[in-house]
JSON list of C-alpha atoms and ligand atoms in Angstrom, two decimals:
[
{"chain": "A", "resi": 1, "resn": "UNK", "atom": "CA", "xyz": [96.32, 79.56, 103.73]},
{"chain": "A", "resi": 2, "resn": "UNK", "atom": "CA", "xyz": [92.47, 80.93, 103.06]},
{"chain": "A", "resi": 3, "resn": "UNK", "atom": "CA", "xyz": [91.55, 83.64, 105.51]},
{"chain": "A", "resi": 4, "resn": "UNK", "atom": "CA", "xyz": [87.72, 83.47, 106.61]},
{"chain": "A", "resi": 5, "resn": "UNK", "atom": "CA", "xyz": [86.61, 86.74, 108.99]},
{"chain": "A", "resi": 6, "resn": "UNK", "atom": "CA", "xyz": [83.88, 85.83, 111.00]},
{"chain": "A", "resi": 7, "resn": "UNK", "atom": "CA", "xyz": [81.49, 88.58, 111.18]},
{"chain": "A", "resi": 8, "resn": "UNK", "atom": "CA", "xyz": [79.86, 87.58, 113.96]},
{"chain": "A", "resi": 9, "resn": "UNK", "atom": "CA", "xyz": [82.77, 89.75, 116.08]},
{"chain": "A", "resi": 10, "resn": "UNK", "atom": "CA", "xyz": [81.96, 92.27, 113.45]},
{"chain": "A", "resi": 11, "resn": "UNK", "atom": "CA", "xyz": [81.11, 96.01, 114.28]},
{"chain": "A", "resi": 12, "resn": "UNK", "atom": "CA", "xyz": [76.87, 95.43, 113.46]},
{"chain": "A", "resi": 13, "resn": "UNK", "atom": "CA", "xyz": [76.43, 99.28, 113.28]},
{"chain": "A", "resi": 14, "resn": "UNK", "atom": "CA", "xyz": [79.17, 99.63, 110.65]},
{"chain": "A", "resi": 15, "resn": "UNK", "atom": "CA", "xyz": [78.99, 96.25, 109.03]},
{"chain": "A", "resi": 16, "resn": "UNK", "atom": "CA", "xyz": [80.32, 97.34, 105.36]},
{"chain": "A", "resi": 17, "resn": "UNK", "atom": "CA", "xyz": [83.03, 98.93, 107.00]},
{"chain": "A", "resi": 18, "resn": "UNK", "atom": "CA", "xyz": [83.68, 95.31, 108.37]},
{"chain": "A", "resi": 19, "resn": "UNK", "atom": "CA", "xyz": [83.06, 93.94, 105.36]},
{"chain": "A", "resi": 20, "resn": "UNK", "atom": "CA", "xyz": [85.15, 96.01, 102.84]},
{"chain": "A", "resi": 21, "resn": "UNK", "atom": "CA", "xyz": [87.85, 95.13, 105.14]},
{"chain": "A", "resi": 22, "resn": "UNK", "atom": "CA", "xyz": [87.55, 91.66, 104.62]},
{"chain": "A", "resi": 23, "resn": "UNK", "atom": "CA", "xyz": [87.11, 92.16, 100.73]},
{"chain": "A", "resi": 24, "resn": "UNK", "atom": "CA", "xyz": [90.89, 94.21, 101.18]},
{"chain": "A", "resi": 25, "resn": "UNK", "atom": "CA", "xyz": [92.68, 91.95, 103.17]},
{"chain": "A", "resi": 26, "resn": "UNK", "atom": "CA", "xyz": [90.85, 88.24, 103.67]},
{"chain": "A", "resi": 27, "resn": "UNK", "atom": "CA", "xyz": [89.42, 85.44, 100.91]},
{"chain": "A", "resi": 28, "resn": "UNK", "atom": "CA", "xyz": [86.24, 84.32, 102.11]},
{"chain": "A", "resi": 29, "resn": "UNK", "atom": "CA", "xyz": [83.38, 85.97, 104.64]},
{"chain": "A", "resi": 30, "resn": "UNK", "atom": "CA", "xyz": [82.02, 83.44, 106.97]},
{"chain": "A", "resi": 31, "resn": "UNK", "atom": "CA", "xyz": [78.42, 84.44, 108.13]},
{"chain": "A", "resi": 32, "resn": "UNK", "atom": "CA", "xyz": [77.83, 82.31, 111.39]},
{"chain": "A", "resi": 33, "resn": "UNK", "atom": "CA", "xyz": [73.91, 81.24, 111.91]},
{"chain": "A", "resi": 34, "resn": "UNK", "atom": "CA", "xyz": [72.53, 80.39, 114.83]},
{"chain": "A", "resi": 35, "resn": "UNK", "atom": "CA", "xyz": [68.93, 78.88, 115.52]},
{"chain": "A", "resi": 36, "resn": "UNK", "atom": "CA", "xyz": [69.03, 79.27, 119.59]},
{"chain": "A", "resi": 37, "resn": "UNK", "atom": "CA", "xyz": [67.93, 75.11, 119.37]},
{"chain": "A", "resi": 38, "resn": "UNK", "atom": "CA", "xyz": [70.62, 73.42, 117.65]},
{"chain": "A", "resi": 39, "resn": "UNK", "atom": "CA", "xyz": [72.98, 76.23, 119.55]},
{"chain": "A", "resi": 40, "resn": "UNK", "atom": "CA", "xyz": [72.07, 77.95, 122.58]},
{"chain": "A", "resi": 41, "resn": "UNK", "atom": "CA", "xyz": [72.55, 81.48, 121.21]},
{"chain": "A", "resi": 42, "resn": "UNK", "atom": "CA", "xyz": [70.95, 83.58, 118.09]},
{"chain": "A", "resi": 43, "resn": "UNK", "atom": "CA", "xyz": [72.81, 85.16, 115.44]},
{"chain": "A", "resi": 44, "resn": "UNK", "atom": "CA", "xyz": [71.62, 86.93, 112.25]},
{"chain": "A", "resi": 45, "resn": "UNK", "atom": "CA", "xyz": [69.85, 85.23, 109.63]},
{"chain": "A", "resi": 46, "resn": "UNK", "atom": "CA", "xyz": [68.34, 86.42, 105.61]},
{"chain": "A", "resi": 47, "resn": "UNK", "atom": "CA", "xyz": [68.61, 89.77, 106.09]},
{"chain": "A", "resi": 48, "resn": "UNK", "atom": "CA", "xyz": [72.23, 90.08, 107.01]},
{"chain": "A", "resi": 49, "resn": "UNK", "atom": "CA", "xyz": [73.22, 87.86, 104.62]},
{"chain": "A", "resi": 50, "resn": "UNK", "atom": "CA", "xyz": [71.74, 89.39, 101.73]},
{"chain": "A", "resi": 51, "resn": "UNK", "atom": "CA", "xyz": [72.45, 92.93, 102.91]},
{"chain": "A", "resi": 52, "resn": "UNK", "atom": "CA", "xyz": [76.33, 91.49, 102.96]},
{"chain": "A", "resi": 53, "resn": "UNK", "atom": "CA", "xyz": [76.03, 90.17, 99.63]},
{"chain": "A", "resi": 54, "resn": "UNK", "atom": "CA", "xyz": [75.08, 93.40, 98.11]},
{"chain": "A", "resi": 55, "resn": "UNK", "atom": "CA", "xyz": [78.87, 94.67, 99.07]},
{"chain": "A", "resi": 56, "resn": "UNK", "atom": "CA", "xyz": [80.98, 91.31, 99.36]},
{"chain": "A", "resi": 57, "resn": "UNK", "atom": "CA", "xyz": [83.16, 90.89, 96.59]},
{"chain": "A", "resi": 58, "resn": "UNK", "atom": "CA", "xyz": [84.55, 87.75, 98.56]},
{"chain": "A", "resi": 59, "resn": "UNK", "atom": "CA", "xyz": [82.43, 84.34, 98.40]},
{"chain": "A", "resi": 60, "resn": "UNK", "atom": "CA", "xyz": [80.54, 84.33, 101.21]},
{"chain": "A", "resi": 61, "resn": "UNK", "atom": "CA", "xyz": [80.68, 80.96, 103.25]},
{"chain": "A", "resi": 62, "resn": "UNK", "atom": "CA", "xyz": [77.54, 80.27, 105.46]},
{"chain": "A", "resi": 63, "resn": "UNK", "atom": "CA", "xyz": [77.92, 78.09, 108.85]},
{"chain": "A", "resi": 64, "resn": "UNK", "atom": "CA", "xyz": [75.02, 76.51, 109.75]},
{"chain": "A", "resi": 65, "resn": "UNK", "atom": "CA", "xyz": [74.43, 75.97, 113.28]},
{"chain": "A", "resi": 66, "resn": "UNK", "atom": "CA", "xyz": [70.65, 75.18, 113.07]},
{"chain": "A", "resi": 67, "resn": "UNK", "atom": "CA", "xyz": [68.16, 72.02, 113.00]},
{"chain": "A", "resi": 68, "resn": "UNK", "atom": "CA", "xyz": [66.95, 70.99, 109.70]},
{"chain": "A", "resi": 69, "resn": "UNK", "atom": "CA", "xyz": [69.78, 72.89, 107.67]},
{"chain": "A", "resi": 70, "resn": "UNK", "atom": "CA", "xyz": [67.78, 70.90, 104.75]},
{"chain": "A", "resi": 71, "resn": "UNK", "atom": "CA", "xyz": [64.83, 73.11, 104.76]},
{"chain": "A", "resi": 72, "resn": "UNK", "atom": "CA", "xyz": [66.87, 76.61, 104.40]},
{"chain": "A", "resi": 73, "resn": "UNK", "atom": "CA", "xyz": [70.31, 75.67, 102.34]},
{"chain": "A", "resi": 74, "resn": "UNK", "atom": "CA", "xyz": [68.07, 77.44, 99.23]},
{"chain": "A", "resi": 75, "resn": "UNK", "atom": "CA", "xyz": [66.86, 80.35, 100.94]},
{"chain": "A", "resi": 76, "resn": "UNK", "atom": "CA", "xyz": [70.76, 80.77, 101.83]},
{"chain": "A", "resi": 77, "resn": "UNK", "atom": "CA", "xyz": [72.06, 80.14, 98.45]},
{"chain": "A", "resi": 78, "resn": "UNK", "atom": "CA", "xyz": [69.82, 82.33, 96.82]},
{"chain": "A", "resi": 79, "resn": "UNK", "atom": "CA", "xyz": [70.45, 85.43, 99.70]},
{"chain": "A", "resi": 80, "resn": "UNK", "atom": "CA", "xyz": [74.14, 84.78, 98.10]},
{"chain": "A", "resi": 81, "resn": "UNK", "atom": "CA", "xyz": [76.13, 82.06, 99.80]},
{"chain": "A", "resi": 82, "resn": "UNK", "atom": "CA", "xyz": [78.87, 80.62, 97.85]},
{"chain": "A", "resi": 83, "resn": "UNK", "atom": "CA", "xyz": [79.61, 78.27, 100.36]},
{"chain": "A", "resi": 84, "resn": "UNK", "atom": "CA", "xyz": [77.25, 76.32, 102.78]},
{"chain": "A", "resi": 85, "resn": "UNK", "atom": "CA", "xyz": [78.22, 74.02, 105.82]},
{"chain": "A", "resi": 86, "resn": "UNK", "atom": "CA", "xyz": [75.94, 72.14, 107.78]},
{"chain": "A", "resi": 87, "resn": "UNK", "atom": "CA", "xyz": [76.84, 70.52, 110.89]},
{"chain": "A", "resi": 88, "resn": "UNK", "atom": "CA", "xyz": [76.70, 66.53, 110.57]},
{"chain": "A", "resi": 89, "resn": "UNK", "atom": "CA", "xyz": [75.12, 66.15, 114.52]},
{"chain": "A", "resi": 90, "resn": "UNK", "atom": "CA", "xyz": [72.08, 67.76, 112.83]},
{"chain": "A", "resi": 91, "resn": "UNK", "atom": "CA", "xyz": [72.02, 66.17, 109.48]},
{"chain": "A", "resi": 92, "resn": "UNK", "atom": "CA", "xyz": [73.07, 62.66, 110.99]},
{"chain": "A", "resi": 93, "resn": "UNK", "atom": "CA", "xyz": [72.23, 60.31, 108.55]},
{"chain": "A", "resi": 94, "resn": "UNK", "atom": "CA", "xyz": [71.21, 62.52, 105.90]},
{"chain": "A", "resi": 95, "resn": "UNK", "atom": "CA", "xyz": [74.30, 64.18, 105.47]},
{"chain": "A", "resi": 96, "resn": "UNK", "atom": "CA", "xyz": [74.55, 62.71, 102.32]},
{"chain": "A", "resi": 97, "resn": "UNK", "atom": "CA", "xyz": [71.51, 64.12, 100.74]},
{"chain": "A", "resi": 98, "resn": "UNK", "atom": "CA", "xyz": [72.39, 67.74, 102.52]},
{"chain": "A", "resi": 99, "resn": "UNK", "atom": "CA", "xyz": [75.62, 67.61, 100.33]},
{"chain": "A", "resi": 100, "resn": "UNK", "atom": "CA", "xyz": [73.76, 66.69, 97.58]},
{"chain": "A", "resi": 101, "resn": "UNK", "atom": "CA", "xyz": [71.20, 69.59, 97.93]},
{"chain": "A", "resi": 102, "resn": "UNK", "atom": "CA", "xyz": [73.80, 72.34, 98.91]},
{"chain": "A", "resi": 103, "resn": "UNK", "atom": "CA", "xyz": [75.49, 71.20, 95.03]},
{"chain": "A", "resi": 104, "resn": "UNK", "atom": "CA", "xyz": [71.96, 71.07, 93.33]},
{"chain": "A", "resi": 105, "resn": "UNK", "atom": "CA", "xyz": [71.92, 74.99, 94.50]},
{"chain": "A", "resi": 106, "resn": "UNK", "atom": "CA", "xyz": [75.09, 75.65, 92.88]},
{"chain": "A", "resi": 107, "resn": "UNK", "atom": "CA", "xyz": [77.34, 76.02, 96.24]},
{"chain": "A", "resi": 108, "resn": "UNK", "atom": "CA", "xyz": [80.37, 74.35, 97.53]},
{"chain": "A", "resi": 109, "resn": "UNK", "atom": "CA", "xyz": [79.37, 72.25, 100.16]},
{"chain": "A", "resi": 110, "resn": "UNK", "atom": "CA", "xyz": [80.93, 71.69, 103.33]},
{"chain": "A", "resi": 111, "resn": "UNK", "atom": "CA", "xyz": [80.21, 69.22, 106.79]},
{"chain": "A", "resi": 112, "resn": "UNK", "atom": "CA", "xyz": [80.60, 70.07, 110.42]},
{"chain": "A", "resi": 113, "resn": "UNK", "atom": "CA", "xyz": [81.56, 68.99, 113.54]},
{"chain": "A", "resi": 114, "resn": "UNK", "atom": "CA", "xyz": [81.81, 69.87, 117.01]},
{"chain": "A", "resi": 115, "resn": "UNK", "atom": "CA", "xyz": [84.76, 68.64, 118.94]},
{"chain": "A", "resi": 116, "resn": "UNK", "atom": "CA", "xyz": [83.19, 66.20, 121.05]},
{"chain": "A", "resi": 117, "resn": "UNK", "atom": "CA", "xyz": [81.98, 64.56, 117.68]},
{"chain": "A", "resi": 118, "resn": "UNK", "atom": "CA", "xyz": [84.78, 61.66, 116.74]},
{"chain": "A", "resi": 119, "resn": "UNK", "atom": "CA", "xyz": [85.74, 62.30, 113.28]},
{"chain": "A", "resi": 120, "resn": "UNK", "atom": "CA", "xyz": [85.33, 58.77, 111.85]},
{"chain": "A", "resi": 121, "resn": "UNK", "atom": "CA", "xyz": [81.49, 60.12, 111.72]},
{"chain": "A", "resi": 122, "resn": "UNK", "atom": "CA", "xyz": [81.52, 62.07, 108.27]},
{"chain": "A", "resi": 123, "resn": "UNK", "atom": "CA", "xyz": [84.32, 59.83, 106.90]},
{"chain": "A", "resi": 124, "resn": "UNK", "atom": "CA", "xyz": [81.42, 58.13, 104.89]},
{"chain": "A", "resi": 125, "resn": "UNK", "atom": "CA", "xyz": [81.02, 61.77, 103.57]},
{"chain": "A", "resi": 126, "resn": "UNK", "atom": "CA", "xyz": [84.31, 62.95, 102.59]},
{"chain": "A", "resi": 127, "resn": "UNK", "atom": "CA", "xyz": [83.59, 61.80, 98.69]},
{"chain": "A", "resi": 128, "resn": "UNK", "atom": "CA", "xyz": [81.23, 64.00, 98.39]},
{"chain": "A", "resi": 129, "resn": "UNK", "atom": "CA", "xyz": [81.81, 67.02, 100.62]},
{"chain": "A", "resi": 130, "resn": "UNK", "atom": "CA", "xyz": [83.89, 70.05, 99.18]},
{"chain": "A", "resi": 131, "resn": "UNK", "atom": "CA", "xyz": [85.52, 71.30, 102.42]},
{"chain": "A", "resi": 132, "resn": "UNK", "atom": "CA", "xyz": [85.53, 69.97, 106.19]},
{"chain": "A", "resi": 133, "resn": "UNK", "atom": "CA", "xyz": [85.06, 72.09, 108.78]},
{"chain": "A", "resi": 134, "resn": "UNK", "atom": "CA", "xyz": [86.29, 71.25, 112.00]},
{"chain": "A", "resi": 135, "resn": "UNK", "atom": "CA", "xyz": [85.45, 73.08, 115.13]},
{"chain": "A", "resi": 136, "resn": "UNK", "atom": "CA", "xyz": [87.99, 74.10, 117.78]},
{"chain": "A", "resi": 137, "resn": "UNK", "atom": "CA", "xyz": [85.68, 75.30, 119.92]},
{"chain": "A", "resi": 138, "resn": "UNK", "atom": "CA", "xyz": [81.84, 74.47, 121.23]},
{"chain": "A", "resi": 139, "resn": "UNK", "atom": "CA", "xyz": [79.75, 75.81, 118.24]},
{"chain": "A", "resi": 140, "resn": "UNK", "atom": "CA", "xyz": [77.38, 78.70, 119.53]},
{"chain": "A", "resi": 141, "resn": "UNK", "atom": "CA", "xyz": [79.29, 81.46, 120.47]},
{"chain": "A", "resi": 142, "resn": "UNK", "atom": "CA", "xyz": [82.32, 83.97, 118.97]},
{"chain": "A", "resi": 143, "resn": "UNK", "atom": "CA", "xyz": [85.47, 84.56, 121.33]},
{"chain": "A", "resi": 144, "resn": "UNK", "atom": "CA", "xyz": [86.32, 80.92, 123.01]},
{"chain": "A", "resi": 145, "resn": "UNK", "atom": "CA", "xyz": [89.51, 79.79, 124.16]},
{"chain": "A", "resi": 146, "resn": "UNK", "atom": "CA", "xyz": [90.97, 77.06, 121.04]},
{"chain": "A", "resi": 147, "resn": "UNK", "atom": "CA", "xyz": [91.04, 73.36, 121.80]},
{"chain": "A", "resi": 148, "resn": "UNK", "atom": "CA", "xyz": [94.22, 72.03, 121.50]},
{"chain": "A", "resi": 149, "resn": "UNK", "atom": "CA", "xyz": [92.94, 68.50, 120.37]},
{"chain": "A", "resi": 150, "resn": "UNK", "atom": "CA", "xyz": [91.76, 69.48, 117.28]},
{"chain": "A", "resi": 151, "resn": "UNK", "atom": "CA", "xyz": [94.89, 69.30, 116.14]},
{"chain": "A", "resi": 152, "resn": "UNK", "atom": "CA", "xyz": [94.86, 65.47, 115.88]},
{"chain": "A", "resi": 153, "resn": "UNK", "atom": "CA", "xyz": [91.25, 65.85, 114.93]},
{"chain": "A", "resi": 154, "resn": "UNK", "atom": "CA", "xyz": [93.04, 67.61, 111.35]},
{"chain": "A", "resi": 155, "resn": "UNK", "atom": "CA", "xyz": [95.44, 65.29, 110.78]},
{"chain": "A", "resi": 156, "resn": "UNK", "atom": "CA", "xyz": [93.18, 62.76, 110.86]},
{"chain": "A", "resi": 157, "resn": "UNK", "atom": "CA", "xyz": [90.90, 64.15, 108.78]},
{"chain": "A", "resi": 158, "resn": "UNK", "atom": "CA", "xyz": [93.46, 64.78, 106.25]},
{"chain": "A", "resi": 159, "resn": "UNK", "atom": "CA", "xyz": [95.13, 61.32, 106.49]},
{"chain": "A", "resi": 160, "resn": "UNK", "atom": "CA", "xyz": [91.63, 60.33, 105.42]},
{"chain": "A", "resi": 161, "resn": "UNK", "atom": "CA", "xyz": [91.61, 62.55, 102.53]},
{"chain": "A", "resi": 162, "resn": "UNK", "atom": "CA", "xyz": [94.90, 61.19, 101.45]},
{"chain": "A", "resi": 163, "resn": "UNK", "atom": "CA", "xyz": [94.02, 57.76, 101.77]},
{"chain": "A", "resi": 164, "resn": "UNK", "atom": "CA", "xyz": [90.65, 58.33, 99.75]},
{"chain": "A", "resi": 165, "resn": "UNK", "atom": "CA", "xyz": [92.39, 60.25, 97.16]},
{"chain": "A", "resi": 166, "resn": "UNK", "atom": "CA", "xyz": [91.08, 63.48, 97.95]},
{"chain": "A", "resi": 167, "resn": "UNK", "atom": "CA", "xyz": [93.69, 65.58, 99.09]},
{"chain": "A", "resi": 168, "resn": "UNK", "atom": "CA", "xyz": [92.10, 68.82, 97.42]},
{"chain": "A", "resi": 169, "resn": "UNK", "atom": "CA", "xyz": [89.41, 69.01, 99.90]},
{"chain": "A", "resi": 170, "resn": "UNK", "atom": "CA", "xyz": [89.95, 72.03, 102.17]},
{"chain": "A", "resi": 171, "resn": "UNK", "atom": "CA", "xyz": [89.87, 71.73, 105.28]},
{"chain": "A", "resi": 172, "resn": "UNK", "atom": "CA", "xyz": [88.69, 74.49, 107.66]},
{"chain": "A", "resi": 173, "resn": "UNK", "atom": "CA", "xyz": [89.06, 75.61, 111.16]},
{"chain": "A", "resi": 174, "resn": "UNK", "atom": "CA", "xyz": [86.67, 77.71, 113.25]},
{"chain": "A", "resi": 175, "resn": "UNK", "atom": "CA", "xyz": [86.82, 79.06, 116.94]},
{"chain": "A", "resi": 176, "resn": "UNK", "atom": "CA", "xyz": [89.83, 80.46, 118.63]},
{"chain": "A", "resi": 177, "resn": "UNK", "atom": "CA", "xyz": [91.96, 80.99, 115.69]},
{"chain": "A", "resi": 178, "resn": "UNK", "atom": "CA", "xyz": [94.70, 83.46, 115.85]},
{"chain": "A", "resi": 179, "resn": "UNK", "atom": "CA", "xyz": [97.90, 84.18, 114.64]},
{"chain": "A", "resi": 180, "resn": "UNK", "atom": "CA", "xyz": [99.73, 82.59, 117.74]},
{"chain": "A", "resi": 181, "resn": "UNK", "atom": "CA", "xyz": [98.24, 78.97, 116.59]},
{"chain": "A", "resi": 182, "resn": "UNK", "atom": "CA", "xyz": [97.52, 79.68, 112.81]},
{"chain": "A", "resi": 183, "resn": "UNK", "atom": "CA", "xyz": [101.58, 77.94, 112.23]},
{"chain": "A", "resi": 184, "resn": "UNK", "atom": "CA", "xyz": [100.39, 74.97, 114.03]},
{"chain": "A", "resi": 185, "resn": "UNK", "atom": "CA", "xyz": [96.84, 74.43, 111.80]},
{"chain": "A", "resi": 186, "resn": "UNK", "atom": "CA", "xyz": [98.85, 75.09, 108.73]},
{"chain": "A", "resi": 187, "resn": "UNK", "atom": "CA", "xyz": [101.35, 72.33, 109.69]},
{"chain": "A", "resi": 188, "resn": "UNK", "atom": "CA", "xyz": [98.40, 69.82, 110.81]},
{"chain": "A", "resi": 189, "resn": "UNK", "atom": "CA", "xyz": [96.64, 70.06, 107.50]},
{"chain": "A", "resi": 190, "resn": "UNK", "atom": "CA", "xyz": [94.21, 73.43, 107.78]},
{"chain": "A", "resi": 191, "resn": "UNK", "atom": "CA", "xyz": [93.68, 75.07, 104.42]},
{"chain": "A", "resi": 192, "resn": "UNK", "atom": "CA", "xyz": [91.34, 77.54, 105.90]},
{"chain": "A", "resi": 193, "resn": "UNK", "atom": "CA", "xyz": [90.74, 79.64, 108.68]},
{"chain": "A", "resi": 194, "resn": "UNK", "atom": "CA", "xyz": [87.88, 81.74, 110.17]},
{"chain": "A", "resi": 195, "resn": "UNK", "atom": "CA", "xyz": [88.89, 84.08, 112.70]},
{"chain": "A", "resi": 196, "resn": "UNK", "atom": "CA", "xyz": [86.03, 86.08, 114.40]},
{"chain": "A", "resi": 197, "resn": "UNK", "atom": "CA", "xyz": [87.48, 88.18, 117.46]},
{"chain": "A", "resi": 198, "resn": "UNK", "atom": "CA", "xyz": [91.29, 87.91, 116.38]},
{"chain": "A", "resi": 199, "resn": "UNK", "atom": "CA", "xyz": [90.48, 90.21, 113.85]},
{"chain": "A", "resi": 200, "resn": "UNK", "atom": "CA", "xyz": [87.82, 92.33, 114.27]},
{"chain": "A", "resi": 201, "resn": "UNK", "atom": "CA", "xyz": [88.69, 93.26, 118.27]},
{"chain": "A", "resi": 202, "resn": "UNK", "atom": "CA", "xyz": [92.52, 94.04, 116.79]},
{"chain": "A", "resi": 203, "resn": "UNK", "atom": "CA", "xyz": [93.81, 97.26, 116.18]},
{"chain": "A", "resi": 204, "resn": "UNK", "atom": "CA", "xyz": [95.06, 96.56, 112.60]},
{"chain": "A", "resi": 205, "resn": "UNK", "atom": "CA", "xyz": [92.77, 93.76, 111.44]},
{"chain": "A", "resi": 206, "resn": "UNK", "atom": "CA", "xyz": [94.74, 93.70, 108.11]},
{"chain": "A", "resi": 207, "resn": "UNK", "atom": "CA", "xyz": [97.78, 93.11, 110.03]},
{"chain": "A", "resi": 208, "resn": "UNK", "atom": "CA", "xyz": [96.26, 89.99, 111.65]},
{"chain": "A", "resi": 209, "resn": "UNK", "atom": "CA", "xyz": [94.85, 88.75, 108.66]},
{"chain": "A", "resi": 210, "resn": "UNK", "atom": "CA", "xyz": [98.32, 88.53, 106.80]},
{"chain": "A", "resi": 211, "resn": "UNK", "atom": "CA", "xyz": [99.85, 87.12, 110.02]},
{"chain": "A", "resi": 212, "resn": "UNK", "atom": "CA", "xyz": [97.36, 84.10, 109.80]},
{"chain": "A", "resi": 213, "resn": "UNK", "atom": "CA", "xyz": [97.85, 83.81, 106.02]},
{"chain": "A", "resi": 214, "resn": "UNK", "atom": "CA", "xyz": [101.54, 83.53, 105.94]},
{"chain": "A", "resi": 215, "resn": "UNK", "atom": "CA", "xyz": [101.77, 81.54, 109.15]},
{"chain": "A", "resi": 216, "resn": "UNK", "atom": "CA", "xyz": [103.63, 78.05, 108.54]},
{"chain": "B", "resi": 301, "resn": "LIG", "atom": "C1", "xyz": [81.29, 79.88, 116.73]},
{"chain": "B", "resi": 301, "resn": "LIG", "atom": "C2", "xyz": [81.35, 80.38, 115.31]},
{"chain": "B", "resi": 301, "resn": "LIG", "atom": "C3", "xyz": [82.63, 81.01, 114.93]},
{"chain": "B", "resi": 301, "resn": "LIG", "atom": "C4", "xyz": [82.96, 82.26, 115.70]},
{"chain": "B", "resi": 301, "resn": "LIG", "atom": "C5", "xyz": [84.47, 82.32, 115.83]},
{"chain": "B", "resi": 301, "resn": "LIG", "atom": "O1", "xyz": [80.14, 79.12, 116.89]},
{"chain": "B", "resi": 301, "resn": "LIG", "atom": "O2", "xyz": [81.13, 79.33, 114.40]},
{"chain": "B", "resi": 301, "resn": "LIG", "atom": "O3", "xyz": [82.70, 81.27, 113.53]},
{"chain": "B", "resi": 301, "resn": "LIG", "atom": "O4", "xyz": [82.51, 83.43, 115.09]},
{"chain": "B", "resi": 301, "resn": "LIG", "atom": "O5", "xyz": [84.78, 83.32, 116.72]},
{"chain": "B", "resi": 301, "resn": "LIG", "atom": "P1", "xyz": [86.21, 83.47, 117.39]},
{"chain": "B", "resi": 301, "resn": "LIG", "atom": "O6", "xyz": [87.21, 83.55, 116.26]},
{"chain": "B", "resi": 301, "resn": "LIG", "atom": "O7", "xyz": [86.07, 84.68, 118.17]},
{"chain": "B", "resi": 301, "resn": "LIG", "atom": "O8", "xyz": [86.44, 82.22, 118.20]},
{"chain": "B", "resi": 302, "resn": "LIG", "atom": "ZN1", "xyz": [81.55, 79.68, 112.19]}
]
């Protein structure tokens, strides 16, 4: 199992303290951006990012949660991002081309979708996307309870997979995530996880972290 800090819960006055804990003890950084349209709440944007990138020796994995994710995927590759996700409810039908774009910039390329959003949606997506991430929780804010239906939401994702012959696509879990349900995403098909508040508001973050990676 991939571990993905959010920094979102991160400690903003001491960020590359945050960060060189995730380069320690995690795989991936996941950098959570918010619009206030698409979501109802405003994160971080270019600044952040880049400032992160000049310490991350982790890939850095950027969430969309913003309107027209077409018009900044660049910006975001070029402030770093090794990883971008988009979420499909803004995309819609031009999910395909988003993909597309995210690749053309040299990133792995991911979709998204809220849990209200039935997952047969981005099956028409799944050849070309690199990971799926599925959200257990409302995007727009850090610290929500976890959704217990998402876990049939990941197994049906990754009976897709299967059945289209693309079982190496990760799939990836965000909101809610902890070590007390990280056994249960493991079993249902979850390759990665981003944790926001179950690690950074923890005593011993590294302790959680290895919790949630050897969880089965
Ligand atoms: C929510 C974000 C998440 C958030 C997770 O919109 O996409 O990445 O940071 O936070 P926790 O782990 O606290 O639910
Ligand atoms: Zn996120």
């Amino acid at each position: 199992m991939l571990i993905a800090p959010s920094i979102l819960a991160a400690d903003f006055l001491h960020l590359e303290k945050d960060v060189e804990t995730i380069n320690r003890y995690a795989d991936i950084i996941h950098l959570d951006i918010m619009d206030g349209t698409f979501v109802p709440n405003i994160s971080f944007g270019f600044p952040v990012v880049e400032a992160v990138a000049k310490v991350a020796r982790k890939p850095m994995d950027v969430h969309l949660m913003i309107v027209h994710p077409e018009k900044y995927v660049e910006r975001f590759a070029k402030a770093g991002a090794a990883l971008i996700s988009f979420h499909y409810e803004a995309a819609q039908e031009e999910s395909g081309a988003v993909l597309d774009l995210i690749h053309s910039c040299g990133c792995k390329a991911g979709i998204v979708i809220n849990p209200d959003c039935p997952v047969e949606k981005i099956f028409p997506y799944l050849d070309k996307a690199d990971y799926v991430l599925l959200m257990s929780v409302f995007a727009g804010f850090g610290g929500q309870k976890f959704i217990p239906e998402t876990l049939d939401r990941i197994k049906a994702v990754r009976k897709e997979l299967k059945r289209i012959g693309r079982p190496e696509v990760d799939i990836e879990v965000d909101g809610g995530v902890s070590p007390s349900n990280a056994g249960e995403l493991a079993k249902a098909g979850v390759t990665l996880l981003v944790a926001g508040s179950a690690v950074f508001k923890a005593g011993n973050p590294a302790e959680v972290i290895d919790l949630m990676k050897n969880a089965k």
